[in-house]
Tab-separated table of C-alpha atoms and ligand atoms in Angstrom:
chain	number	residue	atom	x	y	z
A	15	MET	CA	-33.193	13.737	-20.103
A	16	LYS	CA	-32.663	17.546	-20.592
A	17	ASN	CA	-32.441	19.500	-17.246
A	18	VAL	CA	-35.120	22.268	-17.119
A	19	HIS	CA	-35.905	25.480	-15.501
A	20	VAL	CA	-38.954	25.502	-13.666
A	21	ALA	CA	-41.384	28.197	-12.159
A	22	ILE	CA	-44.285	27.717	-9.911
A	23	VAL	CA	-47.099	30.344	-9.904
A	24	GLY	CA	-49.051	30.303	-6.908
A	25	ALA	CA	-46.036	28.786	-4.763
A	26	THR	CA	-47.396	30.001	-1.604
A	27	GLY	CA	-50.829	28.400	-1.808
A	28	ALA	CA	-52.169	24.828	-0.807
A	29	VAL	CA	-51.393	23.373	-4.450
A	30	GLY	CA	-48.085	25.191	-5.075
A	31	THR	CA	-46.453	24.145	-1.865
A	32	LYS	CA	-47.324	20.596	-2.851
A	33	ILE	CA	-45.984	21.088	-6.424
A	34	LEU	CA	-42.550	22.111	-4.866
A	35	GLU	CA	-42.706	19.233	-2.551
A	36	LYS	CA	-43.375	16.629	-5.353
A	37	LEU	CA	-40.579	18.138	-7.547
A	38	THR	CA	-38.243	17.777	-4.619
A	39	GLU	CA	-39.259	14.192	-3.624
A	40	ARG	CA	-39.410	12.805	-7.183
A	41	LYS	CA	-36.167	14.211	-7.979
A	42	PHE	CA	-37.574	16.107	-11.107
A	43	PRO	CA	-34.514	17.245	-13.114
A	44	ALA	CA	-34.882	21.016	-12.691
A	45	ASP	CA	-31.654	23.180	-12.950
A	46	SER	CA	-33.672	25.781	-11.179
A	47	ILE	CA	-36.935	26.318	-9.425
A	48	LYS	CA	-38.494	29.774	-9.433
A	49	LEU	CA	-41.211	30.561	-6.849
A	50	LEU	CA	-43.936	33.111	-8.008
A	51	ALA	CA	-46.935	34.486	-6.154
A	52	SER	CA	-48.711	37.702	-5.641
A	53	LYS	CA	-46.733	41.002	-4.634
A	54	ARG	CA	-47.837	40.509	-1.222
A	55	SER	CA	-45.462	37.256	-0.882
A	56	ALA	CA	-42.488	38.860	-2.516
A	57	GLY	CA	-39.307	38.218	-0.511
A	58	LYS	CA	-40.994	35.433	1.506
A	59	GLU	CA	-38.786	32.359	2.070
A	60	ILE	CA	-40.137	28.626	1.421
A	61	LYS	CA	-37.922	25.681	2.448
A	62	ALA	CA	-37.964	22.178	0.682
A	63	GLY	CA	-35.656	19.473	0.297
A	64	GLY	CA	-32.917	21.175	2.435
A	65	LYS	CA	-33.115	24.317	0.144
A	66	THR	CA	-34.347	27.786	0.809
A	67	TYR	CA	-36.391	29.450	-2.004
A	68	THR	CA	-37.365	33.317	-2.150
A	69	VAL	CA	-40.712	33.849	-3.579
A	70	HIS	CA	-40.932	36.797	-6.327
A	71	GLU	CA	-43.885	38.576	-7.761
A	72	THR	CA	-45.496	37.184	-10.886
A	73	THR	CA	-44.673	39.354	-13.746
A	74	PRO	CA	-44.487	38.641	-17.579
A	75	GLU	CA	-40.660	39.074	-17.348
A	76	ALA	CA	-40.467	36.601	-14.580
A	77	PHE	CA	-40.841	33.886	-17.282
A	78	GLU	CA	-37.622	34.695	-19.291
A	79	GLY	CA	-35.623	31.616	-19.452
A	80	ILE	CA	-38.473	29.207	-17.983
A	81	ASP	CA	-39.102	25.964	-19.568
A	82	ILE	CA	-41.905	24.531	-17.617
A	83	ALA	CA	-44.300	26.842	-15.760
A	84	PHE	CA	-46.845	25.147	-13.209
A	85	PHE	CA	-49.832	27.668	-12.637
A	86	SER	CA	-52.150	27.312	-9.397
A	87	ALA	CA	-53.082	30.770	-8.632
A	88	GLY	CA	-56.596	30.712	-9.985
A	89	GLY	CA	-58.126	30.974	-13.365
A	90	SER	CA	-57.772	35.028	-13.640
A	91	ILE	CA	-53.960	34.696	-13.023
A	92	SER	CA	-53.646	31.917	-15.607
A	93	GLU	CA	-55.582	33.939	-18.155
A	94	LYS	CA	-53.236	36.915	-17.571
A	95	PHE	CA	-49.906	35.179	-17.488
A	96	ALA	CA	-49.872	31.845	-19.146
A	97	HIS	CA	-49.532	33.312	-22.790
A	98	GLU	CA	-46.781	35.573	-21.425
A	99	ALA	CA	-44.955	32.392	-20.217
A	100	VAL	CA	-45.599	30.570	-23.495
A	101	LYS	CA	-44.518	33.516	-25.450
A	102	ARG	CA	-41.280	33.403	-23.568
A	103	GLY	CA	-40.485	29.744	-24.471
A	104	ALA	CA	-42.355	27.981	-21.501
A	105	VAL	CA	-44.746	24.901	-21.501
A	106	VAL	CA	-47.468	25.881	-19.037
A	107	ILE	CA	-49.089	23.089	-16.997
A	108	ASP	CA	-52.248	24.838	-15.635
A	109	ASN	CA	-53.984	23.665	-12.696
A	110	THR	CA	-57.013	26.063	-13.008
A	111	SER	CA	-60.364	25.707	-14.945
A	112	ALA	CA	-59.117	28.621	-17.472
A	113	PHE	CA	-58.137	26.514	-20.413
A	114	ARG	CA	-59.474	22.931	-19.640
A	115	MET	CA	-62.176	22.895	-22.229
A	116	ASP	CA	-60.294	24.864	-24.751
A	117	PRO	CA	-60.096	22.610	-27.967
A	118	ASN	CA	-56.702	23.183	-28.547
A	119	THR	CA	-55.550	22.605	-24.824
A	120	PRO	CA	-55.043	18.971	-24.089
A	121	LEU	CA	-56.479	17.838	-20.523
A	122	VAL	CA	-54.443	15.033	-19.203
A	123	VAL	CA	-54.282	12.379	-16.731
A	124	PRO	CA	-51.307	10.202	-17.717
A	125	GLU	CA	-52.600	6.906	-16.785
A	126	VAL	CA	-55.657	7.662	-19.006
A	127	ASN	CA	-54.674	9.694	-22.133
A	128	PRO	CA	-50.854	10.560	-22.228
A	129	GLN	CA	-51.254	10.501	-25.996
A	130	GLU	CA	-52.755	13.847	-25.889
A	131	LEU	CA	-49.537	15.483	-24.778
A	132	ALA	CA	-48.211	15.241	-28.364
A	133	ASN	CA	-50.665	17.933	-29.592
A	134	HIS	CA	-50.146	20.882	-27.319
A	135	SER	CA	-49.347	24.399	-28.364
A	136	GLY	CA	-47.868	25.620	-25.102
A	137	ILE	CA	-50.442	24.865	-22.485
A	138	ILE	CA	-51.477	21.614	-20.847
A	139	ALA	CA	-54.432	21.644	-18.650
A	140	ASN	CA	-54.446	19.546	-15.395
A	141	PRO	CA	-58.140	18.488	-14.705
A	142	ASN	CA	-60.267	19.340	-11.734
A	143	CYS	CA	-59.162	17.207	-8.669
A	144	SER	CA	-62.623	15.315	-8.317
A	145	THR	CA	-62.370	14.471	-12.040
A	146	ILE	CA	-58.750	13.100	-11.909
A	147	GLN	CA	-59.301	10.609	-9.250
A	148	MET	CA	-62.672	9.310	-10.791
A	149	VAL	CA	-61.191	8.708	-14.620
A	150	ALA	CA	-58.005	7.180	-13.242
A	151	ALA	CA	-60.222	4.559	-11.325
A	152	LEU	CA	-62.620	4.122	-14.083
A	153	GLN	CA	-60.033	3.933	-17.008
A	154	PRO	CA	-59.394	0.186	-16.529
A	155	ILE	CA	-63.181	-0.709	-16.351
A	156	LYS	CA	-63.824	1.477	-19.436
A	157	GLU	CA	-61.024	-0.137	-21.506
A	158	LYS	CA	-61.993	-3.754	-20.714
A	159	TYR	CA	-65.808	-3.436	-20.650
A	160	GLY	CA	-66.817	-0.059	-21.999
A	161	LEU	CA	-68.704	2.579	-19.942
A	162	ASN	CA	-71.868	4.350	-21.101
A	163	ARG	CA	-73.203	6.047	-17.788
A	164	LEU	CA	-71.887	7.310	-14.668
A	165	ILE	CA	-73.480	9.371	-11.759
A	166	VAL	CA	-71.233	10.762	-9.086
A	167	SER	CA	-71.557	12.317	-5.797
A	168	THR	CA	-68.633	13.852	-4.183
A	169	TYR	CA	-67.547	14.473	-0.644
A	170	GLN	CA	-64.871	17.085	-1.026
A	171	ALA	CA	-62.125	18.358	1.555
A	172	VAL	CA	-61.848	21.925	2.500
A	173	SER	CA	-57.970	21.959	1.186
A	174	GLY	CA	-59.597	21.997	-2.567
A	175	ALA	CA	-60.932	25.510	-1.687
A	176	GLY	CA	-57.290	26.747	-0.459
A	177	VAL	CA	-55.359	27.766	2.570
A	178	GLU	CA	-58.018	30.117	3.841
A	179	ALA	CA	-60.800	27.257	3.783
A	180	ILE	CA	-58.157	24.897	5.801
A	181	ASP	CA	-57.786	27.736	8.260
A	182	GLU	CA	-61.609	28.653	8.522
A	183	LEU	CA	-62.348	24.823	9.370
A	184	ALA	CA	-59.836	24.863	12.171
A	185	GLU	CA	-61.165	28.179	13.566
A	186	GLN	CA	-64.890	27.242	13.469
A	187	SER	CA	-64.266	24.052	15.041
A	188	LYS	CA	-62.535	25.631	18.055
A	189	GLN	CA	-65.462	28.292	17.930
A	190	PHE	CA	-67.931	25.360	18.060
A	191	THR	CA	-66.093	23.716	20.855
A	192	ASP	CA	-65.755	27.161	22.876
A	193	ARG	CA	-69.544	27.761	22.218
A	194	SER	CA	-68.690	31.082	20.608
A	195	GLU	CA	-70.333	32.495	17.581
A	196	ILE	CA	-69.396	30.791	14.435
A	197	GLN	CA	-67.821	33.046	11.864
A	198	ALA	CA	-68.131	32.044	8.164
A	199	GLU	CA	-66.360	34.126	5.410
A	200	VAL	CA	-64.681	31.681	2.876
A	201	LEU	CA	-67.055	28.888	1.804
A	202	PRO	CA	-68.933	27.933	-0.330
A	203	SER	CA	-66.507	30.418	-2.081
A	204	ALA	CA	-64.991	33.776	-1.353
A	205	SER	CA	-67.072	35.535	-4.118
A	206	ALA	CA	-70.479	33.780	-2.776
A	207	GLN	CA	-73.252	35.913	-1.876
A	208	ARG	CA	-73.872	34.121	1.320
A	209	HIS	CA	-71.293	32.200	3.424
A	210	TYR	CA	-72.181	28.947	5.527
A	211	PRO	CA	-70.246	27.409	8.343
A	212	ILE	CA	-68.332	24.154	7.079
A	213	ALA	CA	-67.512	23.000	10.644
A	214	PHE	CA	-69.990	20.133	11.604
A	215	ASN	CA	-71.983	20.811	8.187
A	216	ALA	CA	-72.215	19.641	4.662
A	217	ILE	CA	-72.548	22.206	1.849
A	218	PRO	CA	-73.940	21.238	-1.431
A	219	GLN	CA	-72.379	23.962	-3.261
A	220	ILE	CA	-68.680	24.187	-4.730
A	221	ASP	CA	-68.159	27.124	-7.099
A	222	SER	CA	-70.950	29.244	-8.270
A	223	PHE	CA	-74.315	28.038	-9.794
A	224	ASP	CA	-74.981	28.019	-13.606
A	225	GLU	CA	-78.469	28.793	-14.954
A	226	SER	CA	-78.944	25.028	-15.258
A	227	GLY	CA	-79.175	24.563	-11.610
A	228	TYR	CA	-75.628	22.763	-11.670
A	229	THR	CA	-72.687	24.221	-9.921
A	230	LEU	CA	-69.620	24.934	-12.110
A	231	GLU	CA	-67.659	22.168	-10.122
A	232	GLU	CA	-70.379	19.735	-11.102
A	233	LEU	CA	-70.171	20.830	-14.700
A	234	LYS	CA	-66.441	20.692	-14.639
A	235	MET	CA	-66.790	17.032	-13.604
A	236	ILE	CA	-69.126	16.243	-16.300
A	237	ASN	CA	-67.521	18.033	-19.172
A	238	GLU	CA	-63.973	17.075	-18.341
A	239	THR	CA	-64.705	13.632	-17.945
A	240	LYS	CA	-66.038	13.511	-21.434
A	241	LYS	CA	-63.243	15.214	-22.875
A	242	ILE	CA	-60.609	13.098	-21.099
A	243	PHE	CA	-62.527	9.775	-22.194
A	244	ASN	CA	-62.876	11.438	-25.615
A	245	ASP	CA	-66.548	10.230	-25.386
A	246	TYR	CA	-69.125	12.794	-25.688
A	247	ASP	CA	-72.110	10.319	-25.977
A	248	MET	CA	-71.296	9.134	-22.356
A	249	SER	CA	-73.985	9.886	-19.763
A	250	VAL	CA	-72.626	11.879	-16.934
A	251	ALA	CA	-74.255	13.434	-13.991
A	252	ALA	CA	-72.502	14.903	-10.772
A	253	THR	CA	-73.453	16.279	-7.320
A	254	CYS	CA	-70.601	18.126	-5.445
A	255	VAL	CA	-70.659	18.622	-1.739
A	256	ARG	CA	-67.970	20.213	0.684
A	257	LEU	CA	-67.508	18.380	3.896
A	258	PRO	CA	-65.515	19.267	7.103
A	259	VAL	CA	-62.503	17.056	5.885
A	260	VAL	CA	-59.078	18.763	5.558
A	261	SER	CA	-57.644	16.621	2.877
A	262	GLY	CA	-58.926	13.902	0.345
A	263	HIS	CA	-61.875	13.992	-1.803
A	264	SER	CA	-64.400	10.948	-1.378
A	265	GLU	CA	-66.718	9.738	-4.381
A	266	SER	CA	-69.749	7.573	-4.563
A	267	VAL	CA	-69.736	6.635	-8.198
A	268	TYR	CA	-72.503	4.705	-10.102
A	269	ILE	CA	-71.608	3.248	-13.405
A	270	GLU	CA	-73.045	1.184	-15.963
A	271	ILE	CA	-70.835	-0.688	-18.383
A	272	ASP	CA	-71.348	-1.993	-21.984
A	273	GLN	CA	-71.432	-5.754	-20.961
A	274	GLU	CA	-73.635	-8.122	-18.911
A	275	GLY	CA	-72.128	-10.892	-16.869
A	276	VAL	CA	-69.398	-9.130	-15.288
A	277	SER	CA	-68.802	-9.813	-11.442
A	278	VAL	CA	-67.297	-7.639	-8.719
A	279	GLU	CA	-64.417	-9.956	-8.630
A	280	ASP	CA	-63.865	-9.273	-12.157
A	281	LEU	CA	-63.684	-5.384	-11.514
A	282	ARG	CA	-61.453	-6.052	-8.302
A	283	GLY	CA	-58.903	-8.201	-10.429
A	284	LEU	CA	-58.650	-5.147	-13.063
A	285	LEU	CA	-58.090	-2.367	-10.219
A	286	LYS	CA	-55.695	-4.475	-8.178
A	287	ASN	CA	-53.155	-4.395	-11.256
A	288	ALA	CA	-54.127	-0.809	-12.371
A	289	PRO	CA	-51.370	1.803	-12.295
A	290	GLY	CA	-51.684	4.203	-9.323
A	291	ILE	CA	-54.741	2.556	-8.113
A	292	VAL	CA	-54.968	0.586	-4.631
A	293	LEU	CA	-57.860	-1.620	-4.168
A	294	GLN	CA	-59.173	-1.517	-0.450
A	295	ASP	CA	-62.283	-3.549	-0.636
A	296	ASP	CA	-62.977	-6.232	1.896
A	297	PRO	CA	-66.283	-5.718	3.775
A	298	ALA	CA	-65.687	-8.711	6.079
A	299	ALA	CA	-62.543	-6.989	7.402
A	300	GLN	CA	-64.145	-3.533	7.154
A	301	LEU	CA	-61.643	-2.558	4.708
A	302	TYR	CA	-62.353	0.369	2.521
A	303	PRO	CA	-60.991	3.817	1.669
A	304	MET	CA	-61.228	6.777	3.849
A	305	PRO	CA	-59.861	10.610	3.334
A	306	LEU	CA	-58.034	10.510	6.627
A	307	TYR	CA	-55.820	7.509	5.528
A	308	ALA	CA	-55.467	8.789	1.931
A	309	GLU	CA	-53.776	12.222	3.114
A	310	ASP	CA	-50.321	12.477	1.763
A	311	LYS	CA	-50.697	9.316	-0.371
A	312	ASP	CA	-50.093	9.384	-4.084
A	313	GLU	CA	-52.574	6.739	-5.048
A	314	VAL	CA	-56.161	6.416	-5.699
A	315	PHE	CA	-57.972	4.177	-3.366
A	316	VAL	CA	-61.078	2.151	-4.482
A	317	GLY	CA	-63.562	0.090	-2.478
A	318	ARG	CA	-67.148	-0.842	-1.677
A	319	ILE	CA	-67.472	-2.278	-5.099
A	320	ARG	CA	-71.002	-3.625	-5.405
A	321	LYS	CA	-73.324	-4.743	-8.247
A	322	ASP	CA	-76.516	-2.677	-8.556
A	323	LEU	CA	-79.519	-4.856	-7.540
A	324	ASN	CA	-81.702	-3.830	-10.390
A	325	GLU	CA	-79.498	-3.015	-13.369
A	326	PRO	CA	-77.556	-6.006	-14.673
A	327	THR	CA	-74.836	-3.696	-16.020
A	328	GLY	CA	-74.567	-1.340	-13.055
A	329	PHE	CA	-71.894	-1.138	-10.456
A	330	HIS	CA	-71.324	1.165	-7.218
A	331	LEU	CA	-67.866	2.175	-6.211
A	332	TRP	CA	-66.335	4.417	-3.505
A	333	ILE	CA	-63.088	6.114	-4.835
A	334	VAL	CA	-60.874	8.431	-2.262
A	335	SER	CA	-57.815	10.255	-3.058
A	336	ASP	CA	-55.699	13.372	-1.775
A	337	ASN	CA	-56.955	16.107	-3.725
A	338	LEU	CA	-53.836	18.112	-3.345
A	339	LEU	CA	-51.672	15.081	-4.726
A	340	LYS	CA	-53.222	13.065	-7.581
A	341	GLY	CA	-55.862	15.664	-7.762
A	342	ALA	CA	-53.426	18.435	-8.284
A	343	ALA	CA	-49.796	18.819	-7.827
A	344	LEU	CA	-48.752	15.182	-8.409
A	345	ASN	CA	-50.724	14.896	-11.677
A	346	SER	CA	-49.141	18.110	-12.969
A	347	VAL	CA	-45.488	16.842	-11.981
A	348	GLN	CA	-46.371	13.518	-13.720
A	349	ILE	CA	-47.517	15.564	-16.805
A	350	ALA	CA	-43.994	17.255	-16.797
A	351	GLU	CA	-42.078	14.075	-16.150
A	352	GLU	CA	-44.051	12.695	-19.376
A	353	LEU	CA	-43.157	15.822	-21.216
A	354	ILE	CA	-39.389	15.605	-20.695
A	355	ASN	CA	-39.226	11.888	-21.061
P	6	LIG	P1	-54.424	28.993	-2.164
P	6	LIG	O1	-54.048	28.186	-1.072
P	6	LIG	O2	-55.618	30.204	-1.828
P	6	LIG	O3	-53.289	29.908	-2.882
P	6	LIG	C1	-53.359	30.906	-3.874
P	6	LIG	C2	-52.244	31.083	-4.502
P	6	LIG	O4	-52.403	32.114	-5.539
P	6	LIG	C3	-51.078	31.754	-3.583
P	6	LIG	O5	-49.855	31.317	-3.912
P	6	LIG	C4	-51.351	33.226	-3.957
P	6	LIG	O6	-50.336	34.052	-3.655
P	6	LIG	C5	-51.427	33.062	-5.520
P	6	LIG	N1	-51.911	34.443	-5.941
P	6	LIG	C6	-53.016	35.034	-5.367
P	6	LIG	N2	-53.260	36.088	-6.218
P	6	LIG	C7	-52.190	36.395	-6.998
P	6	LIG	C8	-51.678	37.171	-7.759
P	6	LIG	N3	-52.416	38.353	-8.088
P	6	LIG	N4	-50.580	36.937	-8.654
P	6	LIG	C9	-49.877	35.906	-8.561
P	6	LIG	N5	-50.329	34.899	-7.553
P	6	LIG	C10	-51.403	35.263	-6.941
P	6	LIG	O7	-55.076	28.332	-3.306
P	6	LIG	P2	-54.732	26.782	-3.901
P	6	LIG	O8	-55.897	25.826	-3.344
P	6	LIG	O9	-53.512	26.567	-3.877
P	6	LIG	O10	-55.530	26.968	-5.515
P	6	LIG	C11	-54.994	27.799	-6.322
P	6	LIG	C12	-55.653	27.566	-7.673
P	6	LIG	O11	-55.310	26.285	-8.168
P	6	LIG	C13	-57.202	27.593	-7.681
P	6	LIG	O12	-57.899	28.753	-7.585
P	6	LIG	C14	-57.518	26.415	-8.760
P	6	LIG	O13	-57.692	27.350	-9.869
P	6	LIG	C15	-56.433	25.558	-8.763
P	6	LIG	N6	-56.813	24.269	-8.003
P	6	LIG	C16	-56.971	23.047	-8.714
P	6	LIG	C17	-56.929	22.043	-8.321
P	6	LIG	C18	-57.187	20.971	-9.055
P	6	LIG	O14	-58.383	20.312	-9.114
P	6	LIG	N7	-56.297	20.499	-10.177
P	6	LIG	C19	-57.259	21.820	-6.873
P	6	LIG	C20	-57.118	22.883	-6.180
P	6	LIG	C21	-56.796	24.249	-6.587
P	6	LIG	P3	-50.089	35.082	-2.219
P	6	LIG	O15	-49.708	34.149	-1.001
P	6	LIG	O16	-49.148	35.778	-2.369
P	6	LIG	O17	-51.577	35.597	-2.079
P	7	LIG	C1	-60.955	26.946	-8.291
P	7	LIG	O1	-62.237	21.504	-4.307
P	7	LIG	C2	-62.280	22.364	-5.037
P	7	LIG	O2	-62.841	23.425	-4.907
P	7	LIG	C3	-61.838	22.247	-6.639
P	7	LIG	C4	-60.421	22.889	-6.894
P	7	LIG	C5	-60.774	24.287	-7.408
P	7	LIG	C6	-60.719	24.485	-8.891
P	7	LIG	C7	-60.539	23.618	-9.820
P	7	LIG	O3	-59.580	22.978	-10.069
P	7	LIG	O4	-61.450	23.320	-10.793
P	7	LIG	C8	-60.774	25.194	-6.451
P	7	LIG	C9	-60.994	26.729	-6.954
P	7	LIG	C10	-60.918	25.870	-9.317
P	7	LIG	C11	-60.915	26.234	-10.744
P	7	LIG	O5	-61.874	26.427	-11.238
P	7	LIG	O6	-59.867	26.501	-11.311
């Protein structure tokens, strides 16, 4: 295993902080780790694994000598700097939606399509958080029984929208209990025309609307799922909702498989042995996944598996995972580990 020089762009953010934590915790063989963010953060110090790192401004020259660059500073920063990093010899693992649907960019979940890593031309895209946990849980089912239809509704945590959204939920919760006026400035997104409180609410808008009536988050889930599964005939629909949960996205997923005669026990047996998946499914013991208990865990938790009451090939599942870990930082670090192995 060759030792490598690593950069993290967006190192002060919700995802970047977790990337540094995961690299440290998993003893990633980095000779050096360079933290990059905006000019505002230059000089700031961040501690991890007993070391103190200084944050630098993101510039094209900052990528000189870098082998692997993780990007999580938003799509526009990836568009501006990813090619600068590649030009200087780095492989970019990009957490934004900037390159995910580019036909020359592999979109990878290591448990599902690691073979795609062989075909990169400098940039590898990390899928959207809601997509990652869903395809990781459905892969064993798809492989054994085929999968032709899926309908997902998400219940997404505020940490998916960054540090400012986490702070806003905390502040609004306090404003609510103090009975003072609730200030809403961040969600559904900073650039939205109108903002709504997230505390004690549910917002059925993540990212902006497309003329189709779907939000971009919903279209990301639909298009990325087809690309990762390499199945453009699969019927996929999504509704994405933001909830007042700090960490952990939850998903209600309806699937139709290609075969009749498959039981709930068959699916439980498959998921029990699947990599990165934890089966939590015992209604009699009230055992099912919940985001509060998925926080800081690497795995994808699956439960509430039921047969549809009308459709013989239909099943319902409840899938939960820490959106900042398997949904972002962990998946990116796993991609880097696959690359250097
Ligand atoms: P965040 O907490 O708001 O952090 C944003 C980061 O971007 C900060 O480090 C910030 O640095 C940096 N940044 C902002 N402007 C910059 C500039 N001009 N040049 C360089 N760095 C700049 O957001 P987050 O939740 O970590 O998410 C960041 C991005 O990651 C998102 O926009 C999204 O594209 C992606 N993301 C992906 C997933 C996934 O599903 N895989 C999940 C969440 C997020 P300062 O502190 O200096 O401002
Ligand atoms: C921009 O929970 C979320 O809001 C999803 C995470 C996210 C993304 C993403 O990964 O798709 C937040 C903000 C993006 C993006 O499009 O890059």
